XYZ file of C-alpha atoms in Angstrom:
480
model
C -23.482 -3.449 -19.324
C -24.742 -3.387 -22.900
C -22.908 -1.872 -25.865
C -25.366 -0.499 -28.395
C -25.223 1.425 -31.639
C -27.310 4.492 -32.364
C -28.255 5.354 -35.898
C -31.173 7.244 -37.360
C -33.967 6.375 -37.099
C -33.628 3.640 -34.464
C -31.557 1.730 -31.903
C -29.802 -1.547 -32.745
C -28.223 -3.913 -30.191
C -24.767 -5.087 -31.256
C -23.566 -6.798 -28.062
C -25.043 -7.469 -24.645
C -23.494 -9.013 -21.560
C -26.938 -9.830 -20.210
C -28.807 -10.996 -23.327
C -30.721 -9.110 -25.975
C -32.952 -6.353 -24.644
C -35.550 -4.151 -26.262
C -34.636 -0.514 -25.673
C -37.233 2.206 -25.670
C -36.551 5.674 -26.963
C -37.121 6.953 -23.406
C -33.863 5.591 -21.957
C -31.029 7.956 -21.028
C -27.783 7.392 -22.934
C -24.140 7.736 -21.912
C -21.589 8.484 -24.604
C -18.673 6.087 -24.451
C -15.022 6.967 -24.922
C -15.233 9.282 -21.889
C -17.058 12.060 -23.772
C -18.063 14.842 -21.442
C -21.284 15.596 -23.339
C -23.296 13.602 -25.809
C -22.414 14.255 -29.434
C -25.367 14.482 -31.784
C -25.191 11.477 -34.135
C -25.203 12.271 -37.798
C -28.017 10.609 -39.738
C -26.803 7.266 -40.997
C -23.632 7.371 -38.854
C -23.438 4.854 -36.006
C -22.411 6.021 -32.531
C -21.281 3.541 -29.847
C -22.509 4.195 -26.293
C -22.728 2.219 -23.032
C -25.919 1.378 -21.187
C -26.577 -0.300 -17.821
C -28.022 -3.813 -17.785
C -31.542 -2.529 -17.202
C -31.305 -0.050 -20.050
C -30.562 2.960 -17.815
C -27.557 5.210 -17.675
C -26.444 8.145 -15.601
C -25.394 11.443 -17.095
C -21.870 11.863 -18.460
C -19.597 12.298 -15.409
C -18.427 15.731 -14.400
C -14.712 16.173 -13.986
C -13.328 17.872 -10.866
C -10.970 20.470 -12.273
C -10.609 22.525 -9.088
C -7.168 23.105 -7.690
C -6.473 24.695 -4.306
C -3.302 26.390 -3.158
C -2.832 27.216 0.529
C -1.150 30.537 -0.182
C -3.847 31.698 -2.571
C -6.598 30.676 -0.162
C -4.841 32.584 2.607
C -4.718 35.766 0.541
C -8.455 35.529 -0.137
C -9.294 35.602 3.567
C -12.738 34.408 4.643
C -13.837 33.873 1.047
C -10.972 31.425 0.503
C -11.941 29.438 3.597
C -15.557 29.240 2.503
C -14.610 28.114 -0.983
C -12.541 25.136 0.149
C -15.044 24.179 2.852
C -17.859 24.315 0.284
C -15.853 21.789 -1.724
C -14.757 19.497 1.105
C -17.715 19.826 3.500
C -20.556 20.574 1.084
C -23.240 19.552 3.582
C -22.265 22.598 5.669
C -22.391 25.092 2.788
C -25.036 27.800 2.514
C -28.030 26.803 0.363
C -27.142 27.457 -3.292
C -28.869 30.284 -5.083
C -30.582 29.645 -8.399
C -28.694 31.651 -11.024
C -31.282 31.404 -13.804
C -34.995 32.288 -13.919
C -37.375 29.732 -12.428
C -39.324 29.768 -15.669
C -36.262 28.554 -17.561
C -35.834 25.624 -15.172
C -39.526 24.730 -15.453
C -39.271 24.801 -19.268
C -36.295 22.430 -19.158
C -38.139 20.122 -16.761
C -41.036 19.987 -19.179
C -38.618 19.064 -21.977
C -37.556 15.983 -19.983
C -40.776 14.396 -21.237
C -40.452 15.537 -24.872
C -41.075 13.036 -27.670
C -37.624 13.695 -29.159
C -34.701 11.931 -27.507
C -32.247 14.735 -28.297
C -34.510 17.283 -26.638
C -34.863 15.179 -23.516
C -31.141 14.488 -23.263
C -30.123 18.091 -23.863
C -32.589 19.318 -21.229
C -31.245 16.773 -18.772
C -27.677 17.924 -19.252
C -28.563 21.624 -19.040
C -30.436 21.078 -15.801
C -27.480 19.178 -14.423
C -25.210 22.106 -15.295
C -27.525 24.685 -13.690
C -26.686 23.040 -10.419
C -27.940 22.701 -6.863
C -29.893 25.941 -6.937
C -32.547 24.086 -8.931
C -32.813 21.235 -6.416
C -36.244 22.216 -4.985
C -37.723 22.258 -8.494
C -36.095 18.928 -9.399
C -37.350 17.348 -6.182
C -40.855 18.331 -7.203
C -40.252 17.026 -10.728
C -39.105 13.686 -9.279
C -42.696 13.201 -8.053
C -44.200 13.961 -11.466
C -46.927 11.713 -12.879
C -44.900 11.616 -16.090
C -42.616 8.604 -15.594
C -39.984 9.963 -18.003
C -39.814 13.339 -16.263
C -39.655 11.697 -12.829
C -36.966 9.219 -13.880
C -34.716 11.860 -15.430
C -35.184 14.241 -12.486
C -34.071 11.509 -10.105
C -30.996 10.866 -12.283
C -30.039 14.540 -12.131
C -30.443 14.612 -8.349
C -28.270 11.501 -8.058
C -25.613 13.048 -10.284
C -25.525 16.112 -8.030
C -25.255 13.979 -4.911
C -22.496 11.855 -6.421
C -20.506 14.999 -7.174
C -21.321 16.611 -3.834
C -20.374 13.681 -1.611
C -17.511 12.230 -3.633
C -14.261 11.501 -1.807
C -11.737 14.228 -2.705
C -8.340 13.206 -1.319
C -6.567 15.333 -3.922
C -7.365 18.444 -1.852
C -6.195 17.125 1.518
C -2.598 18.327 1.286
C -3.604 21.885 0.413
C -6.265 21.920 3.132
C -3.831 20.671 5.790
C -1.289 23.363 4.857
C -3.988 26.021 4.780
C -5.311 25.069 8.242
C -1.880 25.760 9.721
C -2.126 29.346 8.474
C -5.406 30.148 10.213
C -4.964 32.657 13.030
C -7.718 35.280 12.802
C -10.981 34.965 14.708
C -13.237 35.597 11.718
C -12.032 32.487 9.903
C -11.678 30.396 13.049
C -15.295 31.107 13.993
C -16.451 30.050 10.530
C -14.272 26.952 10.732
C -15.711 26.063 14.140
C -19.299 26.485 12.986
C -18.866 24.279 9.971
C -16.660 21.689 11.678
C -19.232 21.210 14.441
C -22.012 21.020 11.868
C -20.126 18.362 9.890
C -19.540 16.365 13.070
C -23.270 16.433 13.772
C -23.925 15.109 10.270
C -21.456 12.239 10.724
C -18.628 10.623 8.784
C -18.492 8.982 5.390
C -15.225 8.220 3.696
C -11.640 8.416 4.901
C -11.126 11.844 3.363
C -13.928 13.445 5.370
C -12.427 12.099 8.567
C -9.015 13.574 7.743
C -10.596 16.901 6.799
C -12.176 17.100 10.236
C -8.903 16.116 11.926
C -7.145 19.030 10.214
C -9.922 21.532 10.936
C -10.175 20.438 14.582
C -6.409 20.660 15.059
C -6.489 24.214 13.648
C -9.144 25.179 16.187
C -7.167 23.665 19.079
C -3.895 25.256 17.963
C -5.599 28.625 18.430
C -5.580 27.685 22.152
C -8.743 29.561 23.078
C -11.583 28.329 25.237
C -14.220 29.529 22.760
C -12.909 27.132 20.110
C -12.238 24.157 22.396
C -15.447 24.177 24.477
C -17.860 23.241 21.635
C -15.741 20.163 20.857
C -15.928 18.616 24.337
C -19.505 17.283 24.130
C -18.500 15.114 21.174
C -16.159 13.159 23.464
C -19.007 12.023 25.698
C -21.796 11.332 23.228
C -22.611 10.463 19.640
C -20.388 8.852 17.053
C -17.340 7.198 18.604
C -15.294 7.868 15.454
C -15.916 11.608 15.877
C -14.562 11.431 19.432
C -11.489 9.549 18.258
C -10.691 12.022 15.475
C -10.929 14.868 18.007
C -8.331 13.070 20.123
C -6.094 12.647 17.086
C -6.393 16.366 16.380
C -5.729 17.239 20.034
C -2.575 15.117 20.055
C -1.383 16.868 16.895
C -2.073 20.282 18.415
C -0.306 19.421 21.689
C 2.805 18.259 19.853
C 3.040 21.602 18.079
C 2.742 23.584 21.357
C 5.811 25.236 22.837
C 7.253 24.147 26.162
C 5.669 27.000 28.103
C 2.098 26.160 27.073
C 2.449 22.399 26.656
C 0.835 21.298 29.934
C -1.859 23.975 30.064
C -2.980 24.205 26.444
C -6.613 23.706 25.464
C -5.635 20.624 23.500
C -3.943 19.119 26.572
C -6.980 19.921 28.696
C -9.122 18.063 26.186
C -6.851 14.997 26.277
C -6.816 15.026 30.075
C -10.600 15.190 30.082
C -10.802 12.270 27.649
C -8.575 10.081 29.835
C -11.281 10.332 32.483
C -14.129 9.742 30.036
C -16.833 7.245 31.070
C -16.554 5.843 27.538
C -13.816 3.246 27.870
C -12.950 3.353 24.160
C -12.380 7.106 24.370
C -10.302 6.794 27.558
C -8.160 4.015 26.049
C -7.332 6.016 22.914
C -6.605 9.147 24.964
C -4.217 7.131 27.147
C -2.490 5.824 24.035
C -1.935 9.396 22.804
C -0.687 10.340 26.273
C 1.998 7.689 25.961
C 3.629 9.697 23.180
C 3.334 13.003 25.051
C 4.126 12.173 28.679
C 7.887 12.575 28.332
C 7.415 16.259 27.468
C 5.129 16.777 30.440
C 6.628 18.568 33.419
C 7.227 16.208 36.299
C 5.004 14.003 38.404
C 2.542 16.815 39.130
C 1.675 17.559 35.518
C -2.033 17.335 34.586
C -1.305 14.523 32.127
C 0.628 12.436 34.667
C -2.113 13.008 37.257
C -4.836 11.980 34.777
C -2.959 8.769 33.995
C -2.516 8.026 37.685
C -6.234 8.619 38.308
C -7.089 6.255 35.437
C -4.725 3.648 36.864
C -6.507 3.869 40.207
C -9.976 3.868 38.642
C -12.648 1.141 38.585
C -12.309 -0.016 34.971
C -9.874 -2.918 34.621
C -9.268 -2.332 30.912
C -8.578 1.387 31.440
C -6.355 0.592 34.428
C -4.329 -1.757 32.252
C -3.903 0.828 29.477
C -2.777 3.442 32.010
C -0.466 0.969 33.743
C 1.301 0.184 30.478
C 2.042 3.876 29.870
C 3.080 4.539 33.464
C 5.340 1.480 33.486
C 6.953 2.180 30.124
C 7.227 5.973 30.198
C 7.290 6.831 33.906
C 9.022 3.727 35.320
C 6.232 3.230 37.857
C 6.826 0.142 39.993
C 3.165 -0.046 41.026
C 2.135 -0.039 37.366
C 4.695 -2.755 36.575
C 3.370 -4.911 39.407
C -0.132 -4.534 37.997
C 1.026 -5.565 34.516
C 2.847 -8.574 35.946
C -0.347 -9.511 37.763
C -2.154 -9.748 34.428
C 0.059 -12.716 33.516
C -1.808 -14.842 36.040
C -5.276 -13.607 35.108
C -7.873 -15.337 33.003
C -8.107 -12.689 30.277
C -6.005 -14.180 27.480
C -5.941 -11.045 25.307
C -4.749 -8.952 28.244
C -2.143 -11.597 29.075
C -0.843 -11.333 25.499
C -0.805 -7.538 25.726
C 1.097 -7.650 29.026
C 3.693 -10.023 27.564
C 4.141 -7.768 24.536
C 4.615 -4.775 26.814
C 7.131 -6.580 29.005
C 9.122 -7.693 25.983
C 9.501 -4.087 24.849
C 10.851 -2.957 28.213
C 14.521 -1.916 28.517
C 17.129 -2.704 29.589
C 17.902 -5.446 27.119
C 20.084 -8.355 28.219
C 20.226 -7.225 31.841
C 19.518 -9.775 34.560
C 15.813 -10.076 35.409
C 14.440 -9.378 38.886
C 12.718 -11.960 41.040
C 9.222 -10.561 40.448
C 9.550 -11.032 36.717
C 11.036 -14.524 37.049
C 8.252 -15.646 39.378
C 5.569 -14.231 37.050
C 7.028 -15.892 33.943
C 7.827 -19.311 35.383
C 4.254 -20.721 35.219
C 3.865 -19.473 31.654
C 6.830 -21.526 30.465
C 4.667 -24.579 31.142
C 1.392 -23.063 29.973
C -0.932 -25.172 27.859
C -1.400 -22.283 25.436
C 1.387 -22.421 22.857
C 1.330 -18.669 22.124
C 1.599 -17.834 25.809
C 4.596 -20.127 26.144
C 6.351 -18.644 23.106
C 5.743 -15.091 24.270
C 7.033 -15.918 27.752
C 10.208 -17.322 26.169
C 10.614 -14.080 24.219
C 10.217 -11.926 27.330
C 12.651 -14.031 29.325
C 15.137 -14.069 26.437
C 15.282 -10.299 26.347
C 17.222 -10.619 29.600
C 20.498 -12.406 30.317
C 22.193 -14.346 33.079
C 22.131 -17.774 34.688
C 18.525 -17.490 35.932
C 17.369 -16.991 32.356
C 19.412 -19.935 31.092
C 18.217 -22.260 33.869
C 14.585 -21.617 32.876
C 15.119 -21.992 29.157
C 17.223 -25.160 29.171
C 14.361 -27.499 30.195
C 12.430 -26.383 27.123
C 15.015 -28.085 24.920
C 13.469 -31.359 26.028
C 10.016 -30.552 24.621
C 8.889 -33.676 22.756
C 5.414 -32.753 21.514
C 6.007 -29.108 20.627
C 9.396 -29.224 18.933
C 9.067 -25.676 17.658
C 9.157 -24.551 21.313
C 12.417 -26.449 21.771
C 13.871 -24.964 18.589
C 12.816 -21.449 19.621
C 14.348 -21.853 23.093
C 17.603 -23.070 21.499
C 17.671 -20.064 19.209
C 17.172 -17.687 22.139
C 19.836 -19.417 24.222
C 22.391 -18.935 21.445
C 21.857 -15.187 21.791
C 22.993 -15.132 25.417
C 26.035 -12.862 25.495
C 28.021 -14.873 28.096
C 28.779 -18.155 26.308
C 31.082 -19.353 29.094
C 28.279 -19.060 31.614
C 25.899 -20.796 29.172
C 28.228 -23.786 28.777
C 28.722 -23.958 32.518
C 24.977 -24.129 33.137
C 24.538 -26.838 30.497
C 27.328 -28.938 32.057
C 25.728 -28.529 35.475
C 22.527 -30.090 34.146
C 24.480 -32.879 32.425
C 26.027 -33.754 35.758
C 22.593 -33.966 37.377
C 21.560 -37.621 37.058
C 17.965 -36.765 37.950
C 17.601 -34.898 34.681
C 18.790 -37.571 32.261
C 15.793 -36.915 30.034
C 17.533 -33.681 28.961
C 21.030 -35.066 28.492
C 20.748 -36.048 24.835
C 19.327 -32.673 23.793
C 21.831 -30.735 25.891
C 24.806 -32.684 24.527
C 23.642 -31.932 20.998
C 23.128 -28.260 21.812
C 26.507 -27.977 23.526
C 28.186 -29.484 20.509
C 26.544 -26.886 18.306
C 27.998 -24.200 20.557
C 31.452 -25.490 19.627
C 32.349 -27.704 22.586
C 31.477 -31.362 23.098
C 31.377 -32.473 26.754
C 34.310 -34.550 27.968
C 33.648 -38.279 27.783
C 30.112 -37.758 26.533
C 28.486 -40.515 24.566
C 27.511 -39.919 20.972
C 24.265 -37.956 21.182
C 21.100 -39.329 19.724
C 19.462 -37.571 16.786
C 17.962 -34.336 18.015
C 15.358 -32.012 16.612
C 16.978 -29.019 18.286
C 18.948 -27.314 15.554
């Protein structure tokens, strides 16, 4: 960016980050110091302004001074809804109407090519302020043979677009509160029309996505087929992010439903449909939402429970795994648990990690493990993959009892991966029954076939507060 000084009758460079540049009188100028409009320089008085590296500058930025209040919007009825949607979803707004005569706009366009800089700049700013109603005329001007007129027309169009499509997170809170007040069909129909239109246009920016989540949730909270049906096609086609935001909105709407309508609401129907979607990404996210809702669902015959069971019995391995995790964790399904345990022996490393994470989060904590779990974890304690081994130790350590101790003690003798030995020692110290722990250690010390562990076990036992009777002085150990 170049900092230049304007004085009558010419332009003088005073500093440039990109080298000295010759500026023509045709360039657009941006007043520095955050001035909203350009101040006419007095003859002989210098004025500092900022210019892009190529000698071009956009118009002075417009400030967004709008403020929305949910209560005020509610009192204004349909007009209030349209006003906030025009601001937040401007691509769905009705075409703007030109508020000044066409001849006035054409005169200002002609002045964009005037010989006098002040005339050109003033015309540019006035056209910008006239607004989107003049867009067709500016689009035509952008194709003008006059390079100055074309260049300035393009700058005005860009300024409008920058304002129109700017991220506006400052209005999200008011919009979310307002959406929860919508009950009447006239506003809900308008909201549906414009929400669907915005979804067709696509997403840009985090704020737009959240706007559509709030508007979609409002439509689903109305719990009417006419507002839910137009949303369903978006689950099966088009932008995946649109489908996922619909699921987020459906989950929000379901959580706000009362007990009587929970299982049969339109939002629940949409989630159930998504669980069976042929798009695996959609099904996986729907299953994840179901995990937070299943406990409120009524019994094993609820539509949500049935959809999860159907997904678990379906052809897609990844979807089956997602459903199994929910059914195991939330519904205590033994079949689902067996499936998750089976993933520990599979070749998919990411799914093996996910299964171990899920098993570690399973209650009860510090109960004795069953044989199925012990048999599934045993090979992993000797796995070549370090992460797999550590995660298996964590799962096993969430349980208690002699079977757990007997499988962890050999890890204290790890020579190459000492961090595994140290981690196993740390987990063993957390066993609640210290008497049983010492007894198991002594049993190994008495086993002459396992002398390779004796030094480490003697050191560990000493740290527990009891040195074995008649034991020799232990060698230096890395297990601390």
